[in-house]
Tab-separated table of N, CA, C and O in Angstrom:
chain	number	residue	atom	x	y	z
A	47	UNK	N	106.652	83.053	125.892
A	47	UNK	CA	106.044	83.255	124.588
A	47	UNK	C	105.402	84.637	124.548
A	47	UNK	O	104.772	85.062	125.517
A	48	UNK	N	105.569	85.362	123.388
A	48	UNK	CA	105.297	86.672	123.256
A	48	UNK	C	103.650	86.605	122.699
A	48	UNK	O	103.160	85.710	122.011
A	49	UNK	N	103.100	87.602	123.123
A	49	UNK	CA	101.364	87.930	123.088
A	49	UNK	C	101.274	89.049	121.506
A	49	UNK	O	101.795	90.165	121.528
A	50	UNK	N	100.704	88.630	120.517
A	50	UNK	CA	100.953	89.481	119.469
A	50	UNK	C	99.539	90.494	119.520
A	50	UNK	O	98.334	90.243	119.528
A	51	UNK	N	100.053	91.304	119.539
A	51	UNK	CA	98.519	92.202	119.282
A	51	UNK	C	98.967	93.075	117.629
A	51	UNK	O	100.031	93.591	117.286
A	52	UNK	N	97.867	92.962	117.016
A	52	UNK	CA	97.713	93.536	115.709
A	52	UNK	C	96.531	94.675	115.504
A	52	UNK	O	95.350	94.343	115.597
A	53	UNK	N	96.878	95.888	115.251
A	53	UNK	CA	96.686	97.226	115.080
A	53	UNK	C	96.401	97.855	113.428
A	53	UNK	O	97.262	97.756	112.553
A	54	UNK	N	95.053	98.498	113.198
A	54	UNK	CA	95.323	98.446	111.975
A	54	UNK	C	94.459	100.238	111.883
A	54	UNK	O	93.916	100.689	112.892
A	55	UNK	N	94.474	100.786	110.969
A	55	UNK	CA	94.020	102.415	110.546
A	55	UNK	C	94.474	103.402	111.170
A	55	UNK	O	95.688	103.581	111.066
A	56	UNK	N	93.670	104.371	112.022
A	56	UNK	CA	94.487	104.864	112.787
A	56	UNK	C	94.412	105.057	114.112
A	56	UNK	O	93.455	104.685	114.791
A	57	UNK	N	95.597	105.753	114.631
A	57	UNK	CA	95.924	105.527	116.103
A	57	UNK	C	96.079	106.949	116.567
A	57	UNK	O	97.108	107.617	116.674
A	58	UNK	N	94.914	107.241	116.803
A	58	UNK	CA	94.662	109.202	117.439
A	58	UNK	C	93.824	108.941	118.451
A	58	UNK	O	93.540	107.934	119.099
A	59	UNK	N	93.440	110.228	118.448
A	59	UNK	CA	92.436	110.198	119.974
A	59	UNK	C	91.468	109.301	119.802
A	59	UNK	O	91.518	108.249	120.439
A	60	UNK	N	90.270	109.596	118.787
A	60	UNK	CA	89.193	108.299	118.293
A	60	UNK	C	89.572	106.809	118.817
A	60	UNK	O	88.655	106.033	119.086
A	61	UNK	N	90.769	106.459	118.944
A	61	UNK	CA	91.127	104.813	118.826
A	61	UNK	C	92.026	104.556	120.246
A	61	UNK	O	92.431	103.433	120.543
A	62	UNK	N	92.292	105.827	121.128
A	62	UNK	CA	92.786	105.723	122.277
A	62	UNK	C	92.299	104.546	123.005
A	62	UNK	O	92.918	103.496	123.179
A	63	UNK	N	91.446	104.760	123.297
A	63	UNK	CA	90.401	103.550	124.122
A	63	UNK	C	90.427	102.149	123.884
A	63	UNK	O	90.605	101.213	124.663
A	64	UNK	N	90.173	102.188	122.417
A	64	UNK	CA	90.576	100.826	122.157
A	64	UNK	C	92.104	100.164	121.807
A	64	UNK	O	92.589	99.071	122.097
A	65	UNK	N	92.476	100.973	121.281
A	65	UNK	CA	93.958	100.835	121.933
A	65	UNK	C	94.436	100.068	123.383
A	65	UNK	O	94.896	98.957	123.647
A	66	UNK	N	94.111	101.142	124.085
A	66	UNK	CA	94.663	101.157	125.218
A	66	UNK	C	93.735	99.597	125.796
A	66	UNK	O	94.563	98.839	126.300
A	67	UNK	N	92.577	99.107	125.826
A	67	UNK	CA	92.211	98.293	126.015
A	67	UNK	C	92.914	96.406	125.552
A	67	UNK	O	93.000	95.318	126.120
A	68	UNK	N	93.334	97.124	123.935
A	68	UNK	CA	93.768	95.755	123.487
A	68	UNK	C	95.043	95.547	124.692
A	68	UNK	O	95.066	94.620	125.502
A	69	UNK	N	96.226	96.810	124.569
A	69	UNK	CA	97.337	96.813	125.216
A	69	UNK	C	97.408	95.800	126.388
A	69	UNK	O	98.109	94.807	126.582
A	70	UNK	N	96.096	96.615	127.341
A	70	UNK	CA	95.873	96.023	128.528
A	70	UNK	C	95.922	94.937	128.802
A	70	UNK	O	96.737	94.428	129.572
A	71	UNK	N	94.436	94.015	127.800
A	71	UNK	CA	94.216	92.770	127.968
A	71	UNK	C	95.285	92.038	127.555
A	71	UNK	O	95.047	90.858	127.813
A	72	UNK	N	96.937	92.237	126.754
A	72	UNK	CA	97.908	91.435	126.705
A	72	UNK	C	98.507	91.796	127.380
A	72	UNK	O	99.211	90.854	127.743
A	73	UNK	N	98.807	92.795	127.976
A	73	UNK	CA	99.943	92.766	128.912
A	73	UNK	C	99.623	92.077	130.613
A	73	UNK	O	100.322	91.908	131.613
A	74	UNK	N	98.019	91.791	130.212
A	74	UNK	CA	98.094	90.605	131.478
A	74	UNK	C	98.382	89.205	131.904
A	74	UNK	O	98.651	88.644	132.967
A	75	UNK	N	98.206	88.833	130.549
A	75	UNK	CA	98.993	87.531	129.918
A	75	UNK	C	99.901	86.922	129.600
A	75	UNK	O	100.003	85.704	129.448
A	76	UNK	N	101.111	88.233	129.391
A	76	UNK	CA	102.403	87.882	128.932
A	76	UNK	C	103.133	89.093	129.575
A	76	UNK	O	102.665	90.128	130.050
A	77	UNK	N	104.422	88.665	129.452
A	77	UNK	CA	105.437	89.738	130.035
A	77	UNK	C	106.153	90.175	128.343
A	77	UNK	O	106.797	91.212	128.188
A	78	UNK	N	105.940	89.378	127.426
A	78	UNK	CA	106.571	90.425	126.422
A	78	UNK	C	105.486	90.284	125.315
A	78	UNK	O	104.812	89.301	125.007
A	79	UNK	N	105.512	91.656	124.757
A	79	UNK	CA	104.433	91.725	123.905
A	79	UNK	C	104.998	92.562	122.547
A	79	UNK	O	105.855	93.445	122.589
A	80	UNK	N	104.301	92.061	121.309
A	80	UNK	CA	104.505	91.985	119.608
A	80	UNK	C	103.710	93.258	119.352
A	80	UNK	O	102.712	93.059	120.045
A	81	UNK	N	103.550	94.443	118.776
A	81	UNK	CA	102.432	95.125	118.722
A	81	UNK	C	102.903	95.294	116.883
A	81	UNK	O	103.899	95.889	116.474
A	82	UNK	N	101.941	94.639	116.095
A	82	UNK	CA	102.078	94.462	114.899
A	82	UNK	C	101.611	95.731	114.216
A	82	UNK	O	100.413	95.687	113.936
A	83	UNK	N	102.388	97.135	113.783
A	83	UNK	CA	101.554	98.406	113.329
A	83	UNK	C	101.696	98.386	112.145
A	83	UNK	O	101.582	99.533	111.713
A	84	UNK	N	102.040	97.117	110.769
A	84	UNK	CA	102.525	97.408	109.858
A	84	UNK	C	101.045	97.943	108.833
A	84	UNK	O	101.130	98.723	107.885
A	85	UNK	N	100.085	97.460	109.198
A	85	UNK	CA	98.467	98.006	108.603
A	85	UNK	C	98.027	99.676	109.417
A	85	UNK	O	97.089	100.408	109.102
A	86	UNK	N	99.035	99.893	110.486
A	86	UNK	CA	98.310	100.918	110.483
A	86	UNK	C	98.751	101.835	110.065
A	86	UNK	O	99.979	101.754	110.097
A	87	UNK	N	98.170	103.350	109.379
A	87	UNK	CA	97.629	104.208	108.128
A	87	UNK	C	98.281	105.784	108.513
A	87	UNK	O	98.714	106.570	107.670
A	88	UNK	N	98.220	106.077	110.334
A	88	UNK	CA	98.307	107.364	110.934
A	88	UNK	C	98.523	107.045	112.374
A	88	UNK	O	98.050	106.111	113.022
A	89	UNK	N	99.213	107.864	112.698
A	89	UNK	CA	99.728	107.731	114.323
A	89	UNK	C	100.128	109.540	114.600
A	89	UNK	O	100.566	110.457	113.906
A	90	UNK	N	99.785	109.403	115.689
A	90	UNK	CA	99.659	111.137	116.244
A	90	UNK	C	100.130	110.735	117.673
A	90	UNK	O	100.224	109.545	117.976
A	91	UNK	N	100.362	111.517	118.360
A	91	UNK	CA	100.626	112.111	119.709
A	91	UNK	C	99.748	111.141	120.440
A	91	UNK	O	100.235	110.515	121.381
A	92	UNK	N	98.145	110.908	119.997
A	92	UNK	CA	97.787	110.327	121.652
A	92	UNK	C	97.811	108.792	121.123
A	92	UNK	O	97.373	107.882	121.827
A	93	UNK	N	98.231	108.622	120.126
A	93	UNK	CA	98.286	107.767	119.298
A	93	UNK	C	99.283	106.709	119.869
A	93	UNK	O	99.262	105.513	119.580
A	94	UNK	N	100.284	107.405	120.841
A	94	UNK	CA	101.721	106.909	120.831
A	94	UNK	C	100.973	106.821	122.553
A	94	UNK	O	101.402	105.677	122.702
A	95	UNK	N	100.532	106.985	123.363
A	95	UNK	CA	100.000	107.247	124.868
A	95	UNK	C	99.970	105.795	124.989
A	95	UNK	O	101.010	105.323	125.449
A	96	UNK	N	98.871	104.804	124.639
A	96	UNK	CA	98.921	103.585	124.765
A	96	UNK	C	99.880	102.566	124.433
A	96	UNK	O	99.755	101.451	124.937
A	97	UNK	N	100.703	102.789	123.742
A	97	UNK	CA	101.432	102.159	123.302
A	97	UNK	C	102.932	102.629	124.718
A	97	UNK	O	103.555	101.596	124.963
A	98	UNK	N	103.367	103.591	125.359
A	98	UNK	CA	104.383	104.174	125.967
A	98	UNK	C	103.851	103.796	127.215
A	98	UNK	O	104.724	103.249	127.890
A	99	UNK	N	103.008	103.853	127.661
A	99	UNK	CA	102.076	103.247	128.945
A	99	UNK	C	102.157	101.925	129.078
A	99	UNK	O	102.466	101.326	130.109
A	100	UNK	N	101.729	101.207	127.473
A	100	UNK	CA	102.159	99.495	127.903
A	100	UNK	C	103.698	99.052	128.231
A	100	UNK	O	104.047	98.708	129.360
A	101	UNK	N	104.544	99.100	127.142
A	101	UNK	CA	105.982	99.409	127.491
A	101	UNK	C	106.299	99.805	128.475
A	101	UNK	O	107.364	99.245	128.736
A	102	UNK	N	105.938	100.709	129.534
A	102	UNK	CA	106.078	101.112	130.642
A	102	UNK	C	106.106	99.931	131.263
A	102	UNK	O	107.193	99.500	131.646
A	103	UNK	N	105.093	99.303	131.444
A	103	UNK	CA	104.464	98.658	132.238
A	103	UNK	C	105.067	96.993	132.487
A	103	UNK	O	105.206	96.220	133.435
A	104	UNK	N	105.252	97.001	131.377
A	104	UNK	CA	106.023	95.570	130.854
A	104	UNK	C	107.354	95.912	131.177
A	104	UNK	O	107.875	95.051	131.886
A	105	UNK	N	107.967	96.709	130.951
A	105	UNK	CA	109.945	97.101	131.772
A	105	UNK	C	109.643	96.564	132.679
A	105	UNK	O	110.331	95.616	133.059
A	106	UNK	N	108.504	96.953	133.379
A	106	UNK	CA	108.826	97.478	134.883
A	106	UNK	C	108.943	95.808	135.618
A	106	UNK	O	109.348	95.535	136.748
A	107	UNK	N	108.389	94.760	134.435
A	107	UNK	CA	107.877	93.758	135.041
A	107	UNK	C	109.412	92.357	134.598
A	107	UNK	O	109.696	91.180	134.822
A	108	UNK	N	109.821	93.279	134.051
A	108	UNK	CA	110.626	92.630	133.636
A	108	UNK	C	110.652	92.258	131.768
A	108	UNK	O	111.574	91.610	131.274
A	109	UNK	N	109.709	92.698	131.101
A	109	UNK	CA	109.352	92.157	130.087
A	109	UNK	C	110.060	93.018	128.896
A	109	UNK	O	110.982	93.791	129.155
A	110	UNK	N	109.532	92.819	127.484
A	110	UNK	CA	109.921	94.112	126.757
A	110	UNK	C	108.644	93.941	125.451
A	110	UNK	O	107.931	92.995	125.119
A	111	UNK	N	108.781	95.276	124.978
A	111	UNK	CA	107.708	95.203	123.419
A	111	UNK	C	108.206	95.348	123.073
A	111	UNK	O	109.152	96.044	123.441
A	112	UNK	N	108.049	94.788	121.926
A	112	UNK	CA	108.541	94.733	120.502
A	112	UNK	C	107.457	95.812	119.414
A	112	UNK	O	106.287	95.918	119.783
A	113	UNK	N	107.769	96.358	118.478
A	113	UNK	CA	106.573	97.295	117.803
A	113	UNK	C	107.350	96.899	116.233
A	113	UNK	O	108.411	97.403	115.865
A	114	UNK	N	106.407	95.718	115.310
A	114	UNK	CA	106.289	95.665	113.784
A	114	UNK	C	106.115	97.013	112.734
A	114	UNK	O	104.939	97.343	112.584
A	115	UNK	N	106.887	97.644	112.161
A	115	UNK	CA	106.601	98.802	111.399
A	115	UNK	C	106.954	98.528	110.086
A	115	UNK	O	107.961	97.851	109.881
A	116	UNK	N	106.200	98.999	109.046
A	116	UNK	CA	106.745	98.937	107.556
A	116	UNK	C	106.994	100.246	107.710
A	116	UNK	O	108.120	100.525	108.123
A	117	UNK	N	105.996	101.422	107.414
A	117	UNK	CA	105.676	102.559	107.374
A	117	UNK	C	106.861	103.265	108.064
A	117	UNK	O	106.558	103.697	109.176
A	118	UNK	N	108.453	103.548	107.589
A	118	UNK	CA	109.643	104.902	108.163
A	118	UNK	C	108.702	105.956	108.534
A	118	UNK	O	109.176	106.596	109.473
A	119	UNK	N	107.574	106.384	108.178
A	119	UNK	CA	106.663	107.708	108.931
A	119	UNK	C	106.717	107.151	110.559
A	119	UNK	O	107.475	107.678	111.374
A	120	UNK	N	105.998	106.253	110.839
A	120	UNK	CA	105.882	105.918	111.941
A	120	UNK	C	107.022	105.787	113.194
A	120	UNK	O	106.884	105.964	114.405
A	121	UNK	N	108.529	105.294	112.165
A	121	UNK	CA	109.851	104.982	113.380
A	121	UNK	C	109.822	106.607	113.632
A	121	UNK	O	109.787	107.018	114.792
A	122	UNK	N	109.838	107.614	112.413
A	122	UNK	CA	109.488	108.715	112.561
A	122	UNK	C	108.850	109.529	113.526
A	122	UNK	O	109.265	110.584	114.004
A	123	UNK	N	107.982	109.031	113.720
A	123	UNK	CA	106.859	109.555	114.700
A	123	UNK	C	107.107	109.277	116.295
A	123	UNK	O	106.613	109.978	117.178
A	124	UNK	N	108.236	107.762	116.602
A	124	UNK	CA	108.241	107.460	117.871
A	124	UNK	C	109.788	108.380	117.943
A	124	UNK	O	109.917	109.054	118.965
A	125	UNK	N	110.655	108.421	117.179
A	125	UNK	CA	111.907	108.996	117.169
A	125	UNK	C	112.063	110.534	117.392
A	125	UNK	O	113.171	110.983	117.684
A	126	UNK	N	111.133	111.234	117.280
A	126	UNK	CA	110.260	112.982	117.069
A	126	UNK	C	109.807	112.749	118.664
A	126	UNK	O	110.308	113.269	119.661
A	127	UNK	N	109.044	112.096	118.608
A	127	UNK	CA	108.394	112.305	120.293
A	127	UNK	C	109.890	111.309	121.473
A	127	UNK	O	110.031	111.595	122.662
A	128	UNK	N	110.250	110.865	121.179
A	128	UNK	CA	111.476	109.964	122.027
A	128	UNK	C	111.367	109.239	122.781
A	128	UNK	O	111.833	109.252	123.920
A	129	UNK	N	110.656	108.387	122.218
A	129	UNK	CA	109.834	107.307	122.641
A	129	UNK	C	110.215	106.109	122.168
A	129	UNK	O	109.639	105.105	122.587
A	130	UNK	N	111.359	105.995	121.115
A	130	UNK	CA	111.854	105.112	120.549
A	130	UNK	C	112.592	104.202	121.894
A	130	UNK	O	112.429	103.011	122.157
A	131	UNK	N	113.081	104.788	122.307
A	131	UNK	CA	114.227	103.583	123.373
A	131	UNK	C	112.897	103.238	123.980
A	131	UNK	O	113.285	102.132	124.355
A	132	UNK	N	112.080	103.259	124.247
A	132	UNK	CA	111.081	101.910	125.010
A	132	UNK	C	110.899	100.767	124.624
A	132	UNK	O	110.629	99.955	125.508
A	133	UNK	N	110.976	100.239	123.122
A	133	UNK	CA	110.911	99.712	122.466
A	133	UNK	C	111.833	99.179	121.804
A	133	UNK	O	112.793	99.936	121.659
A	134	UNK	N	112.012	97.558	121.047
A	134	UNK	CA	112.486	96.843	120.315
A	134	UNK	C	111.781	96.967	118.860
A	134	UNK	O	110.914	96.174	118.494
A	135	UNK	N	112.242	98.036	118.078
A	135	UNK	CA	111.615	98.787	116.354
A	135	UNK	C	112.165	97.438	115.708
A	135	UNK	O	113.379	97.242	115.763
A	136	UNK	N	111.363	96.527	115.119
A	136	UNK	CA	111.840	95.831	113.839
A	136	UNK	C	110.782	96.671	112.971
A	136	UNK	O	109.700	97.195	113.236
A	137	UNK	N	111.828	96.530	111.443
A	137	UNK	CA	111.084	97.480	110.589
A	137	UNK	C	110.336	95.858	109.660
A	137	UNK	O	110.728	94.764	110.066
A	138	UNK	N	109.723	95.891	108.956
A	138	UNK	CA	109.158	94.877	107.925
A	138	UNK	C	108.931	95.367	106.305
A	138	UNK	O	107.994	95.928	105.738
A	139	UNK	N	109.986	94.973	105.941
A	139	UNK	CA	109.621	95.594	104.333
A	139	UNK	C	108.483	94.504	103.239
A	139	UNK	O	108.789	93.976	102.171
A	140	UNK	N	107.283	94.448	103.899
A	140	UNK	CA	106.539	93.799	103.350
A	140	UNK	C	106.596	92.136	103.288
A	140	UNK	O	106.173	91.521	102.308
A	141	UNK	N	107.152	91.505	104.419
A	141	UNK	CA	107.015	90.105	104.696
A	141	UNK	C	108.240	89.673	104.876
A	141	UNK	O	108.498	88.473	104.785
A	142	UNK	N	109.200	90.626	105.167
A	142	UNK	CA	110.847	89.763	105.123
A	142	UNK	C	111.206	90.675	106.416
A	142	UNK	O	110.567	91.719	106.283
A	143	UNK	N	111.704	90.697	107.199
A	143	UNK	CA	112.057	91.897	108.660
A	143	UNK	C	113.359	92.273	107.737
A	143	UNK	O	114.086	91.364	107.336
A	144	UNK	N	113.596	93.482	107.452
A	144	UNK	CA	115.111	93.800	106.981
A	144	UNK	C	116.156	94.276	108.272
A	144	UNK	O	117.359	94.041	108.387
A	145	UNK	N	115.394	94.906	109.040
A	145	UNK	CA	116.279	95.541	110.127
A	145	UNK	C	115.677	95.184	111.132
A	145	UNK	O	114.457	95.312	111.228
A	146	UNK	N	116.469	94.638	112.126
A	146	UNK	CA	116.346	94.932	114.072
A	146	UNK	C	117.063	95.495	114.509
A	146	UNK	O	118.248	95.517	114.176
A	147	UNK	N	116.454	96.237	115.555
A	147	UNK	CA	117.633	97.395	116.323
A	147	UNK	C	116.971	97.396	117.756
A	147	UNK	O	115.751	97.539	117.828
A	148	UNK	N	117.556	97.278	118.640
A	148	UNK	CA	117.142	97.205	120.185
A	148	UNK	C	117.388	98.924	120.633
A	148	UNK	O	118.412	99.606	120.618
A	149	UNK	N	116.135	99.216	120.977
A	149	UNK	CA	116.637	100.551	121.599
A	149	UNK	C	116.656	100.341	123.377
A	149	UNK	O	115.665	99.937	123.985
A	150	UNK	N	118.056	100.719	124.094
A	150	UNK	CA	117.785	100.603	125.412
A	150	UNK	C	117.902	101.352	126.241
A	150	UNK	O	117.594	101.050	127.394
């Protein structure tokens, strides 16, 4: 059973910490983890650190993340830095998933 963590405003240096904290405390619990970003607003560079670190961490264990996006800025943002293949991108067009795509 997958561990959902839900993420909401933004995700820069300010929110590193807690970020990286939520990440933590699920990826000790579960081997695959939900990271729900469809509330969050802005994502930057260190923004993407916690999130590439958990994924890391979870491969390694055998597991995989999954990352919820409405916001195309954001597939944007992991696809620019290339960070996309860590991740399983479902997009959410406001309560219906339109697309899954496995990046491997």
């Amino acid at each position: 059973m997958a561990t959902t963590v839900t993420l909401d405003g933004e995700l820069d240096l300010l929110t590193t910490a807690r970020t990286t904290n939520l990440l933590a405390a699920a990826a000790l619990t579960t081997s695959d983890i939900v990271v729900d970003l469809r509330s969050v607003t802005f994502m930057d560079a260190t923004g993407l650190g916690p999130l590439a670190r958990t994924a890391c961490q979870v491969r390694g264990r055998g597991g995989r993340m999954t990352l919820v996006v409405a916001d195309p800025r954001l597939e944007r943002v992991l696809r620019l830095a290339r960070l996309n293949d860590l991740f399983t991108v479902v997009r959410d067009g406001g309560g219906t998933d339109t697309h899954c795509q496995r990046h491997a």
